[in-house]
């Protein structure tokens, strides 16, 4: 049986862009949210506007259209929210890829899809408006989670609704709609939703890393088909 990676690679020409991007002119800049990034002080992380200004300045300084990265990254930034804390071990390992861009950035489905579920996960540090789409490529079924969207993106959706490849499905939300983060897309692949709807952990305990990474393969496999660039992931 072919692996997820083999199926995506063999269907690369049919996979469309998730965000508007011209690989001949546009640049991506990998953002580091690990403990090695000393610029992200508690003051910056505690104020979403300061955090957003930091991201925007990084992109401007590097002439980049988007910031990107984060799969399998052990991040310190989740300390800003009690949402990621548990009594025995905090959740810090990122299971998706982030695309950092402006509020209102259009988001598209990369392949024919059906609506699995959607919700407003309205906790500080959570996804905010979230859409989960179901896909089937060469017999392989999986879901993709799109988080930190605008609330308007949830309008007129129904579970089971068919959405053709290349259709605009959402826009990036402002902080009041996206869990109080600088605007960005959290894009995550999920093999088994484990009965959940409208939500799935995007960050796990490091002790559960192998289990969650097995269920959430590297989204850069799909993103790179649209970006046409080597993966900037630190995985």
Coordinates of N, CA and C in Angstrom, one line a residue:
X1 N 0.8 -1.2 0.0 CA 0.0 0.0 0.0 C 0.9 1.3 0.0
X2 N 0.5 2.2 -0.8 CA 1.3 3.5 -0.9 C 1.1 4.3 0.4
X3 N 2.2 5.0 0.7 CA 2.2 5.8 1.9 C 1.5 7.2 1.5
X4 N 1.1 7.9 2.6 CA 0.6 9.3 2.3 C 1.5 10.1 1.5
X5 N 2.8 10.1 1.8 CA 3.8 10.8 1.0 C 3.8 10.4 -0.5
X6 N 3.8 9.1 -0.7 CA 3.8 8.6 -2.1 C 2.6 9.0 -2.9
X7 N 1.4 9.0 -2.2 CA 0.2 9.3 -2.9 C 0.2 10.8 -3.3
X8 N 0.6 11.7 -2.3 CA 0.6 13.1 -2.6 C 1.6 13.4 -3.7
X9 N 2.8 12.8 -3.6 CA 3.8 13.1 -4.6 C 3.4 12.6 -6.0
X10 N 2.7 11.5 -6.1 CA 2.3 11.0 -7.4 C 1.1 11.8 -8.0
X11 N 0.4 12.6 -7.2 CA -0.7 13.4 -7.6 C -0.4 14.9 -7.5
X12 N 0.9 15.2 -7.5 CA 1.3 16.6 -7.2 C 0.7 17.6 -8.3
X13 N 0.6 17.2 -9.5 CA 0.2 18.1 -10.5 C -1.3 18.4 -10.4
X14 N -2.1 17.6 -9.7 CA -3.5 17.9 -9.5 C -3.8 18.7 -8.2
X15 N -2.8 18.9 -7.4 CA -2.9 19.6 -6.1 C -2.8 21.1 -6.4
X16 N -3.7 21.9 -5.9 CA -3.7 23.3 -6.2 C -3.3 24.1 -5.0
X17 N -3.1 25.4 -5.2 CA -2.6 26.3 -4.1 C -3.7 26.5 -3.0
X18 N -3.2 26.6 -1.8 CA -4.0 26.9 -0.7 C -4.1 28.4 -0.5
X19 N -3.1 29.1 -0.8 CA -3.1 30.6 -0.8 C -2.5 31.0 -2.1
X20 N -2.8 32.3 -2.5 CA -2.2 32.8 -3.7 C -0.7 33.0 -3.5
X21 N 0.0 32.4 -4.5 CA 1.5 32.5 -4.4 C 2.1 32.3 -5.8
X22 N 3.1 33.1 -6.1 CA 3.8 33.0 -7.4 C 5.2 32.6 -7.0
X23 N 5.6 31.4 -7.2 CA 6.9 30.9 -6.8 C 8.1 31.6 -7.6
X24 N 7.8 32.3 -8.6 CA 8.8 33.0 -9.4 C 9.1 34.4 -8.8
X25 N 8.2 34.9 -8.0 CA 8.4 36.3 -7.5 C 8.2 36.4 -6.0
X26 N 7.4 35.6 -5.4 CA 7.0 35.7 -4.0 C 8.0 34.9 -3.1
X27 N 8.2 35.4 -1.9 CA 9.2 34.8 -1.0 C 8.4 34.3 0.3
X28 N 9.0 33.2 0.8 CA 8.5 32.7 2.1 C 9.6 32.9 3.2
X29 N 9.2 33.2 4.4 CA 10.2 33.3 5.4 C 9.9 32.4 6.6
X30 N 10.8 31.5 6.9 CA 10.5 30.6 8.1 C 10.6 31.3 9.4
X31 N 9.6 31.2 10.2 CA 9.5 31.8 11.5 C 9.8 30.8 12.6
X32 N 10.7 31.2 13.5 CA 11.1 30.3 14.6 C 10.4 30.6 15.9
X33 N 9.6 29.7 16.4 CA 8.9 29.9 17.6 C 9.4 29.0 18.8
X34 N 10.6 28.5 18.6 CA 11.2 27.7 19.7 C 11.9 28.5 20.7
X35 N 12.4 27.9 21.7 CA 13.1 28.6 22.8 C 14.4 29.3 22.4
X36 N 14.9 29.0 21.2 CA 16.1 29.7 20.7 C 15.8 31.1 20.2
X37 N 14.5 31.4 20.0 CA 14.1 32.7 19.6 C 14.0 33.7 20.8
X38 N 15.0 34.4 21.1 CA 15.0 35.3 22.3 C 14.3 36.6 22.0
X39 N 13.9 36.9 20.8 CA 13.1 38.1 20.5 C 11.7 38.1 21.0
X40 N 11.2 36.9 21.1 CA 9.8 36.7 21.5 C 9.7 36.7 23.1
X41 N 9.8 37.8 23.7 CA 9.7 38.0 25.1 C 8.3 37.7 25.6
X42 N 8.2 37.6 26.9 CA 6.9 37.5 27.5 C 6.0 38.7 27.2
X43 N 6.6 39.9 27.2 CA 5.9 41.1 26.8 C 5.3 41.0 25.4
X44 N 6.1 40.6 24.5 CA 5.6 40.5 23.1 C 4.5 39.4 23.0
X45 N 4.7 38.2 23.6 CA 3.7 37.2 23.5 C 2.5 37.5 24.2
X46 N 2.6 38.3 25.2 CA 1.4 38.6 26.0 C 0.5 39.7 25.4
X47 N 0.9 40.3 24.3 CA 0.1 41.3 23.6 C 0.0 41.0 22.2
X48 N -1.2 40.6 21.7 CA -1.4 40.1 20.4 C -0.9 41.2 19.3
X49 N -1.2 42.5 19.6 CA -0.8 43.5 18.7 C 0.8 43.6 18.6
X50 N 1.5 43.5 19.7 CA 2.9 43.5 19.6 C 3.4 42.2 18.9
X51 N 2.8 41.1 19.2 CA 3.2 39.9 18.5 C 3.0 40.0 17.0
X52 N 1.8 40.6 16.6 CA 1.5 40.8 15.2 C 2.6 41.7 14.5
X53 N 2.9 42.8 15.2 CA 3.9 43.7 14.7 C 5.3 43.1 14.5
X54 N 5.6 42.2 15.4 CA 6.9 41.4 15.3 C 6.9 40.6 14.0
X55 N 5.8 39.8 13.8 CA 5.6 39.0 12.6 C 5.7 39.9 11.4
X56 N 5.0 40.9 11.3 CA 4.9 41.8 10.1 C 6.3 42.4 9.9
X57 N 7.0 42.8 10.9 CA 8.4 43.3 10.7 C 9.3 42.3 10.1
X58 N 9.2 41.1 10.6 CA 10.1 40.0 10.1 C 9.8 39.8 8.6
X59 N 8.6 39.8 8.2 CA 8.2 39.6 6.8 C 8.7 40.8 6.0
X60 N 8.5 42.0 6.5 CA 9.0 43.2 5.7 C 10.5 43.2 5.6
X61 N 11.2 42.9 6.7 CA 12.7 42.9 6.6 C 13.2 41.9 5.6
X62 N 12.5 40.8 5.4 CA 13.0 39.8 4.5 C 12.3 39.7 3.2
X63 N 11.5 40.8 2.9 CA 10.8 40.9 1.6 C 10.0 39.7 1.3
X64 N 9.3 39.2 2.3 CA 8.6 37.9 2.2 C 7.1 38.2 2.2
X65 N 6.4 37.4 1.3 CA 4.9 37.6 1.3 C 4.3 36.9 2.5
X66 N 4.8 35.7 2.8 CA 4.2 35.0 3.9 C 5.4 34.5 4.9
X67 N 5.0 34.3 6.1 CA 5.8 33.5 7.1 C 5.3 32.1 7.0
X68 N 6.2 31.2 7.3 CA 5.7 29.8 7.2 C 6.6 28.9 8.1
X69 N 6.1 27.8 8.4 CA 6.8 26.8 9.2 C 6.1 26.2 10.4
X70 N 6.8 25.4 11.1 CA 6.2 24.9 12.4 C 5.9 23.5 12.6
X71 N 5.8 22.7 11.5 CA 5.5 21.3 11.7 C 6.5 20.6 12.6
X72 N 6.1 19.8 13.6 CA 6.9 19.1 14.5 C 7.9 20.0 15.2
X73 N 7.5 21.2 15.4 CA 8.3 22.2 16.1 C 7.9 22.3 17.6
X74 N 8.8 22.2 18.5 CA 8.5 22.3 19.9 C 8.6 23.8 20.3
X75 N 7.4 24.4 20.5 CA 7.3 25.8 20.6 C 7.1 26.3 22.0
X76 N 7.7 27.4 22.3 CA 7.5 28.1 23.6 C 6.3 29.0 23.6
X77 N 5.8 29.4 22.4 CA 4.8 30.5 22.4 C 3.5 30.1 23.0
X78 N 3.3 28.8 23.2 CA 2.0 28.3 23.8 C 1.9 28.6 25.2
X79 N 3.0 29.0 25.9 CA 2.9 29.4 27.3 C 2.0 30.7 27.5
X80 N 1.7 31.4 26.4 CA 0.9 32.6 26.5 C -0.6 32.2 26.8
X81 N -0.9 31.0 26.7 CA -2.3 30.6 26.9 C -2.5 29.4 27.8
X82 N -3.3 29.5 28.7 CA -3.6 28.3 29.6 C -4.3 27.2 28.9
X83 N -4.8 27.5 27.7 CA -5.5 26.5 26.9 C -4.6 25.3 26.6
X84 N -3.3 25.5 26.6 CA -2.3 24.4 26.3 C -1.7 23.8 27.5
X85 N -2.2 24.1 28.6 CA -1.6 23.6 29.9 C -2.4 22.4 30.4
X86 N -1.7 21.4 30.9 CA -2.4 20.3 31.6 C -1.6 20.1 32.9
X87 N -2.2 19.4 33.8 CA -1.5 19.2 35.1 C -0.2 18.5 35.0
X88 N -0.2 17.4 34.1 CA 1.0 16.6 34.1 C 2.1 17.1 33.1
X89 N 1.7 17.7 32.0 CA 2.6 18.1 31.0 C 1.9 19.1 30.0
X90 N 2.5 20.2 29.8 CA 1.9 21.2 28.9 C 2.0 20.7 27.4
X91 N 1.1 21.2 26.6 CA 1.2 20.8 25.2 C 2.0 21.9 24.5
X92 N 3.0 21.5 23.7 CA 3.9 22.4 23.1 C 4.4 22.0 21.7
X93 N 4.1 20.8 21.2 CA 4.6 20.3 19.9 C 3.5 20.6 18.9
X94 N 3.9 21.4 17.9 CA 3.0 21.8 16.8 C 2.8 20.7 15.8
X95 N 1.5 20.4 15.4 CA 1.2 19.3 14.5 C 0.8 19.8 13.1
X96 N 0.8 21.1 12.9 CA 0.5 21.6 11.5 C 1.5 22.5 11.0
X97 N 1.2 23.2 9.9 CA 2.1 24.2 9.3 C 1.3 25.5 9.4
X98 N 1.9 26.6 9.7 CA 1.3 27.9 9.8 C 1.7 28.7 8.5
X99 N 0.8 29.4 8.0 CA 1.1 30.4 6.9 C 0.6 31.8 7.5
X100 N 1.6 32.6 7.8 CA 1.4 33.9 8.4 C 1.2 35.0 7.3
X101 N 0.0 35.6 7.3 CA -0.3 36.6 6.3 C -1.3 37.6 6.8
X102 N -1.8 38.4 5.9 CA -2.8 39.5 6.4 C -4.2 39.0 6.7
X103 N -4.9 39.7 7.5 CA -6.3 39.5 7.7 C -7.0 39.6 6.3
X104 N -7.9 38.6 6.1 CA -8.7 38.6 4.9 C -8.0 37.8 3.7
X105 N -6.8 37.3 4.0 CA -6.2 36.5 3.0 C -7.1 35.3 2.5
X106 N -7.3 35.2 1.2 CA -8.2 34.1 0.7 C -7.5 32.7 0.9
X107 N -8.3 31.7 1.3 CA -7.8 30.4 1.5 C -8.7 29.5 0.6
X108 N -8.0 28.6 -0.1 CA -8.6 27.7 -1.1 C -8.4 26.2 -0.8
X109 N -9.3 25.4 -1.3 CA -9.2 24.0 -1.1 C -8.2 23.5 -2.2
X110 N -7.3 22.7 -1.8 CA -6.2 22.2 -2.8 C -6.7 21.1 -3.7
X111 N -7.9 20.5 -3.4 CA -8.3 19.3 -4.1 C -9.8 19.2 -3.9
X112 N -10.6 18.4 -4.7 CA -12.0 18.2 -4.4 C -12.2 17.8 -3.0
X113 N -13.2 18.3 -2.3 CA -13.4 18.1 -0.9 C -14.8 18.0 -0.5
X114 N -15.1 17.5 0.7 CA -16.4 17.6 1.3 C -16.2 18.2 2.7
X115 N -17.2 18.9 3.1 CA -17.2 19.5 4.5 C -17.4 18.4 5.5
X116 N -16.3 18.2 6.3 CA -16.4 17.2 7.4 C -17.2 17.8 8.6
X117 N -16.7 19.0 9.0 CA -17.3 19.7 10.1 C -16.7 21.1 10.2
X118 N -17.3 21.9 11.1 CA -16.8 23.3 11.3 C -17.3 23.8 12.7
X119 N -16.5 24.8 13.2 CA -16.9 25.3 14.5 C -16.1 26.6 14.8
X120 N -16.6 27.3 15.8 CA -15.9 28.4 16.3 C -15.3 28.0 17.7
X121 N -14.0 27.7 17.7 CA -13.3 27.2 18.9 C -12.8 28.5 19.6
X122 N -13.7 29.1 20.4 CA -13.5 30.5 20.8 C -12.9 30.5 22.2
X123 N -11.7 30.0 22.3 CA -10.9 30.1 23.6 C -9.6 31.0 23.2
X124 N -9.1 31.7 24.2 CA -7.9 32.4 24.0 C -6.7 31.4 23.6
X125 N -6.1 31.6 22.5 CA -5.1 30.7 22.0 C -5.6 29.6 21.2
X126 N -6.9 29.4 21.0 CA -7.4 28.3 20.3 C -7.5 28.7 18.8
X127 N -8.2 27.9 18.0 CA -8.3 28.1 16.5 C -9.2 29.2 16.1
X128 N -10.1 29.6 17.0 CA -11.2 30.5 16.5 C -12.0 29.7 15.5
X129 N -12.4 30.4 14.4 CA -13.2 29.8 13.4 C -12.4 28.7 12.7
X130 N -13.0 27.6 12.5 CA -12.3 26.4 12.0 C -13.1 25.6 11.0
X131 N -12.5 25.2 9.9 CA -13.2 24.3 9.0 C -12.3 23.1 8.8
X132 N -13.0 21.9 8.8 CA -12.3 20.6 8.5 C -13.0 20.0 7.3
X133 N -12.1 19.8 6.3 CA -12.6 19.2 5.0 C -12.1 17.8 4.9
X134 N -12.9 17.0 4.2 CA -12.5 15.6 3.9 C -12.1 15.4 2.5
X135 N -11.0 14.6 2.3 CA -10.4 14.4 1.0 C -10.3 12.9 0.7
X136 N -10.3 12.5 -0.6 CA -9.9 11.2 -1.0 C -9.1 11.3 -2.2
X137 N -7.8 10.8 -2.2 CA -6.9 10.8 -3.3 C -6.4 9.4 -3.5
X138 N -6.7 8.9 -4.6 CA -6.2 7.5 -4.9 C -6.6 6.5 -3.9
X139 N -7.8 6.6 -3.4 CA -8.3 5.7 -2.4 C -7.9 6.0 -0.9
X140 N -7.1 7.0 -0.8 CA -6.6 7.4 0.6 C -7.6 8.5 1.1
X141 N -8.2 8.3 2.2 CA -9.1 9.2 2.8 C -8.4 9.9 4.0
X142 N -8.6 11.2 4.1 CA -8.0 12.0 5.2 C -8.7 13.3 5.3
X143 N -8.4 14.0 6.4 CA -9.0 15.3 6.6 C -7.9 16.4 6.7
X144 N -8.3 17.6 6.3 CA -7.5 18.8 6.5 C -8.2 19.8 7.4
X145 N -7.5 20.3 8.4 CA -8.0 21.3 9.3 C -7.5 22.7 8.9
X146 N -8.4 23.6 8.7 CA -8.0 25.0 8.4 C -8.5 25.9 9.6
X147 N -7.5 26.4 10.4 CA -7.8 27.1 11.6 C -7.4 28.6 11.5
X148 N -8.0 29.4 12.5 CA -7.8 30.8 12.6 C -8.4 31.6 11.5
X149 N -9.6 31.2 11.1 CA -10.3 31.9 10.0 C -11.2 33.0 10.5
X150 N -11.8 33.7 9.5 CA -12.8 34.7 9.9 C -14.1 34.0 10.2
X151 N -14.9 34.6 11.1 CA -16.2 34.0 11.4 C -17.1 33.8 10.2
X152 N -17.0 34.8 9.3 CA -17.8 34.8 8.1 C -17.5 33.5 7.2
X153 N -16.4 33.0 7.4 CA -16.0 31.8 6.6 C -16.9 30.6 7.0
X154 N -17.5 30.6 8.1 CA -18.4 29.5 8.6 C -19.8 29.6 8.0
X155 N -20.1 30.7 7.4 CA -21.5 30.9 6.9 C -21.7 30.0 5.7
X156 N -22.9 29.5 5.6 CA -23.4 28.8 4.4 C -22.7 27.4 4.2
X157 N -22.1 26.9 5.3 CA -21.5 25.6 5.2 C -22.5 24.5 5.8
X158 N -22.5 23.3 5.2 CA -23.2 22.2 5.7 C -22.3 21.0 5.6
X159 N -22.4 20.1 6.6 CA -21.6 18.9 6.6 C -22.0 18.0 5.4
X160 N -21.0 17.5 4.7 CA -21.2 16.7 3.5 C -21.2 17.5 2.3
X161 N -21.2 18.8 2.3 CA -21.2 19.7 1.2 C -20.0 19.5 0.3
X162 N -20.2 19.4 -1.0 CA -19.0 19.2 -1.9 C -18.5 20.5 -2.3
X163 N -17.1 20.6 -2.3 CA -16.4 21.8 -2.7 C -15.3 21.5 -3.7
X164 N -15.4 21.9 -4.9 CA -14.5 21.6 -5.9 C -13.1 22.2 -5.6
X165 N -12.1 21.5 -6.2 CA -10.7 22.0 -6.0 C -10.6 23.4 -6.5
X166 N -9.8 24.2 -5.8 CA -9.5 25.6 -6.2 C -10.6 26.6 -5.7
X167 N -11.6 26.1 -5.1 CA -12.6 27.0 -4.6 C -12.2 27.8 -3.3
X168 N -12.5 29.0 -3.3 CA -12.2 29.8 -2.0 C -13.1 29.3 -0.9
X169 N -12.5 28.9 0.2 CA -13.3 28.4 1.3 C -13.4 29.3 2.5
X170 N -12.4 30.2 2.6 CA -12.3 31.0 3.8 C -11.4 32.2 3.6
X171 N -11.3 33.0 4.7 CA -10.4 34.1 4.7 C -9.7 34.1 6.1
X172 N -8.5 34.6 6.3 CA -7.9 34.7 7.6 C -8.7 35.6 8.5
X173 N -8.8 35.3 9.7 CA -9.6 36.1 10.6 C -8.7 37.1 11.4
X174 N -9.3 38.1 11.9 CA -8.7 39.1 12.8 C -8.5 38.4 14.2
X175 N -7.8 39.1 15.1 CA -7.5 38.4 16.4 C -8.8 38.1 17.2
X176 N -9.8 39.0 17.0 CA -11.0 38.7 17.8 C -11.8 37.5 17.3
X177 N -11.4 37.0 16.1 CA -12.1 35.8 15.5 C -11.2 34.6 15.5
X178 N -9.9 34.7 15.7 CA -9.0 33.6 15.4 C -8.3 33.1 16.6
X179 N -8.8 33.3 17.8 CA -8.2 32.8 19.0 C -7.2 33.8 19.6
X180 N -7.2 35.1 19.1 CA -6.3 36.1 19.6 C -4.8 35.8 19.2
X181 N -4.6 35.5 18.0 CA -3.3 35.3 17.4 C -3.0 36.4 16.3
X182 N -1.8 36.6 16.0 CA -1.5 37.4 14.7 C -2.1 36.6 13.6
X183 N -2.7 37.2 12.6 CA -3.4 36.5 11.5 C -2.5 35.4 10.8
X184 N -3.0 34.2 10.8 CA -2.3 33.2 10.1 C -3.2 32.0 9.9
X185 N -2.9 31.1 9.0 CA -3.6 29.9 8.8 C -2.9 28.7 9.5
X186 N -3.6 28.0 10.3 CA -3.1 26.7 10.8 C -3.6 25.6 9.8
X187 N -2.7 24.9 9.1 CA -3.1 23.9 8.2 C -2.6 22.6 8.7
X188 N -3.5 21.6 8.9 CA -3.1 20.3 9.5 C -3.8 19.2 8.8
X189 N -3.0 18.1 8.5 CA -3.6 16.9 7.9 C -3.9 15.9 9.1
X190 N -5.0 15.2 9.0 CA -5.5 14.3 10.0 C -5.9 13.0 9.4
X191 N -5.3 11.9 9.7 CA -5.7 10.7 9.1 C -7.0 10.1 9.7
X192 N -7.1 10.3 11.0 CA -8.3 9.7 11.7 C -8.7 10.8 12.7
X193 N -10.0 11.3 12.5 CA -10.5 12.3 13.4 C -10.9 11.8 14.8
X194 N -10.9 10.5 15.0 CA -11.2 9.9 16.3 C -12.5 10.4 16.9
X195 N -13.5 10.5 16.0 CA -14.8 10.9 16.4 C -15.1 12.3 16.7
X196 N -14.0 13.2 16.5 CA -14.2 14.6 16.8 C -14.8 15.3 15.6
X197 N -15.4 16.5 15.9 CA -16.0 17.3 14.9 C -15.7 18.8 15.2
X198 N -15.3 19.5 14.2 CA -15.0 20.9 14.3 C -13.8 21.3 15.0
X199 N -13.0 20.3 15.5 CA -11.8 20.5 16.3 C -11.0 19.3 16.3
X200 N -9.7 19.5 16.4 CA -8.7 18.4 16.6 C -7.5 19.0 17.2
X201 N -6.8 18.4 18.1 CA -5.6 19.0 18.7 C -4.6 19.4 17.6
X202 N -4.1 20.7 17.7 CA -3.1 21.1 16.7 C -1.7 21.2 17.4
X203 N -1.8 20.9 18.7 CA -0.6 20.9 19.6 C -0.7 19.8 20.6
X204 N 0.4 19.0 20.7 CA 0.3 17.8 21.6 C 1.4 17.9 22.7
X205 N 1.3 17.0 23.7 CA 2.4 16.8 24.6 C 3.6 16.2 23.9
X206 N 4.8 16.6 24.3 CA 6.0 16.0 23.6 C 6.0 14.5 23.9
X207 N 5.5 14.0 25.0 CA 5.6 12.6 25.3 C 4.7 11.8 24.4
X208 N 3.7 12.5 23.7 CA 2.8 11.8 22.8 C 3.1 12.1 21.3
X209 N 4.3 12.6 21.1 CA 4.8 13.1 19.8 C 4.6 12.0 18.7
X210 N 5.1 10.8 18.9 CA 5.1 9.8 17.9 C 3.6 9.4 17.5
X211 N 2.8 9.3 18.5 CA 1.4 8.9 18.2 C 0.7 10.0 17.3
X212 N 0.9 11.3 17.7 CA 0.2 12.3 17.0 C 0.8 12.6 15.6
X213 N 2.1 12.5 15.5 CA 2.7 12.7 14.2 C 2.3 11.6 13.2
X214 N 2.1 10.4 13.7 CA 1.7 9.3 12.8 C 0.3 9.6 12.3
X215 N -0.6 10.2 13.1 CA -1.9 10.5 12.6 C -2.0 11.8 11.9
X216 N -1.0 12.7 12.0 CA -1.0 14.0 11.4 C 0.3 14.1 10.5
X217 N 0.4 13.6 9.3 CA 1.6 13.7 8.5 C 1.9 15.1 8.1
X218 N 3.1 15.3 7.6 CA 3.6 16.6 7.3 C 2.8 17.3 6.2
X219 N 2.2 18.5 6.5 CA 1.4 19.2 5.6 C 2.2 19.9 4.5
X220 N 3.5 20.0 4.7 CA 4.4 20.6 3.7 C 4.4 19.8 2.4
X221 N 4.0 18.5 2.5 CA 3.9 17.7 1.3 C 2.9 18.3 0.3
X222 N 1.8 18.8 0.9 CA 0.7 19.4 0.1 C 1.1 20.9 -0.3
X223 N 1.5 21.6 0.7 CA 1.8 23.1 0.5 C 2.9 23.3 -0.6
X224 N 3.9 22.4 -0.6 CA 5.0 22.6 -1.5 C 4.5 22.4 -3.0
X225 N 3.4 21.7 -3.2 CA 2.9 21.6 -4.6 C 2.5 22.9 -5.1
X226 N 2.0 23.8 -4.2 CA 1.5 25.1 -4.6 C 2.6 26.1 -4.6
X227 N 3.5 26.0 -3.6 CA 4.6 27.0 -3.4 C 5.7 26.7 -4.4
X228 N 5.9 25.4 -4.7 CA 7.0 25.1 -5.6 C 8.4 25.3 -5.1
X229 N 8.5 25.2 -3.7 CA 9.8 25.5 -3.1 C 10.2 24.3 -2.2
X230 N 11.4 24.2 -1.9 CA 11.8 23.2 -0.9 C 11.2 23.5 0.4
X231 N 10.8 22.5 1.2 CA 10.2 22.7 2.5 C 11.0 23.5 3.5
X232 N 10.5 24.6 4.1 CA 11.2 25.3 5.1 C 11.0 24.7 6.5
X233 N 10.3 23.6 6.6 CA 10.0 23.0 7.9 C 11.2 22.6 8.6
X234 N 11.2 22.8 9.9 CA 12.4 22.4 10.7 C 12.2 20.9 11.2
X235 N 11.3 20.2 10.7 CA 11.1 18.8 11.2 C 12.3 18.0 10.8

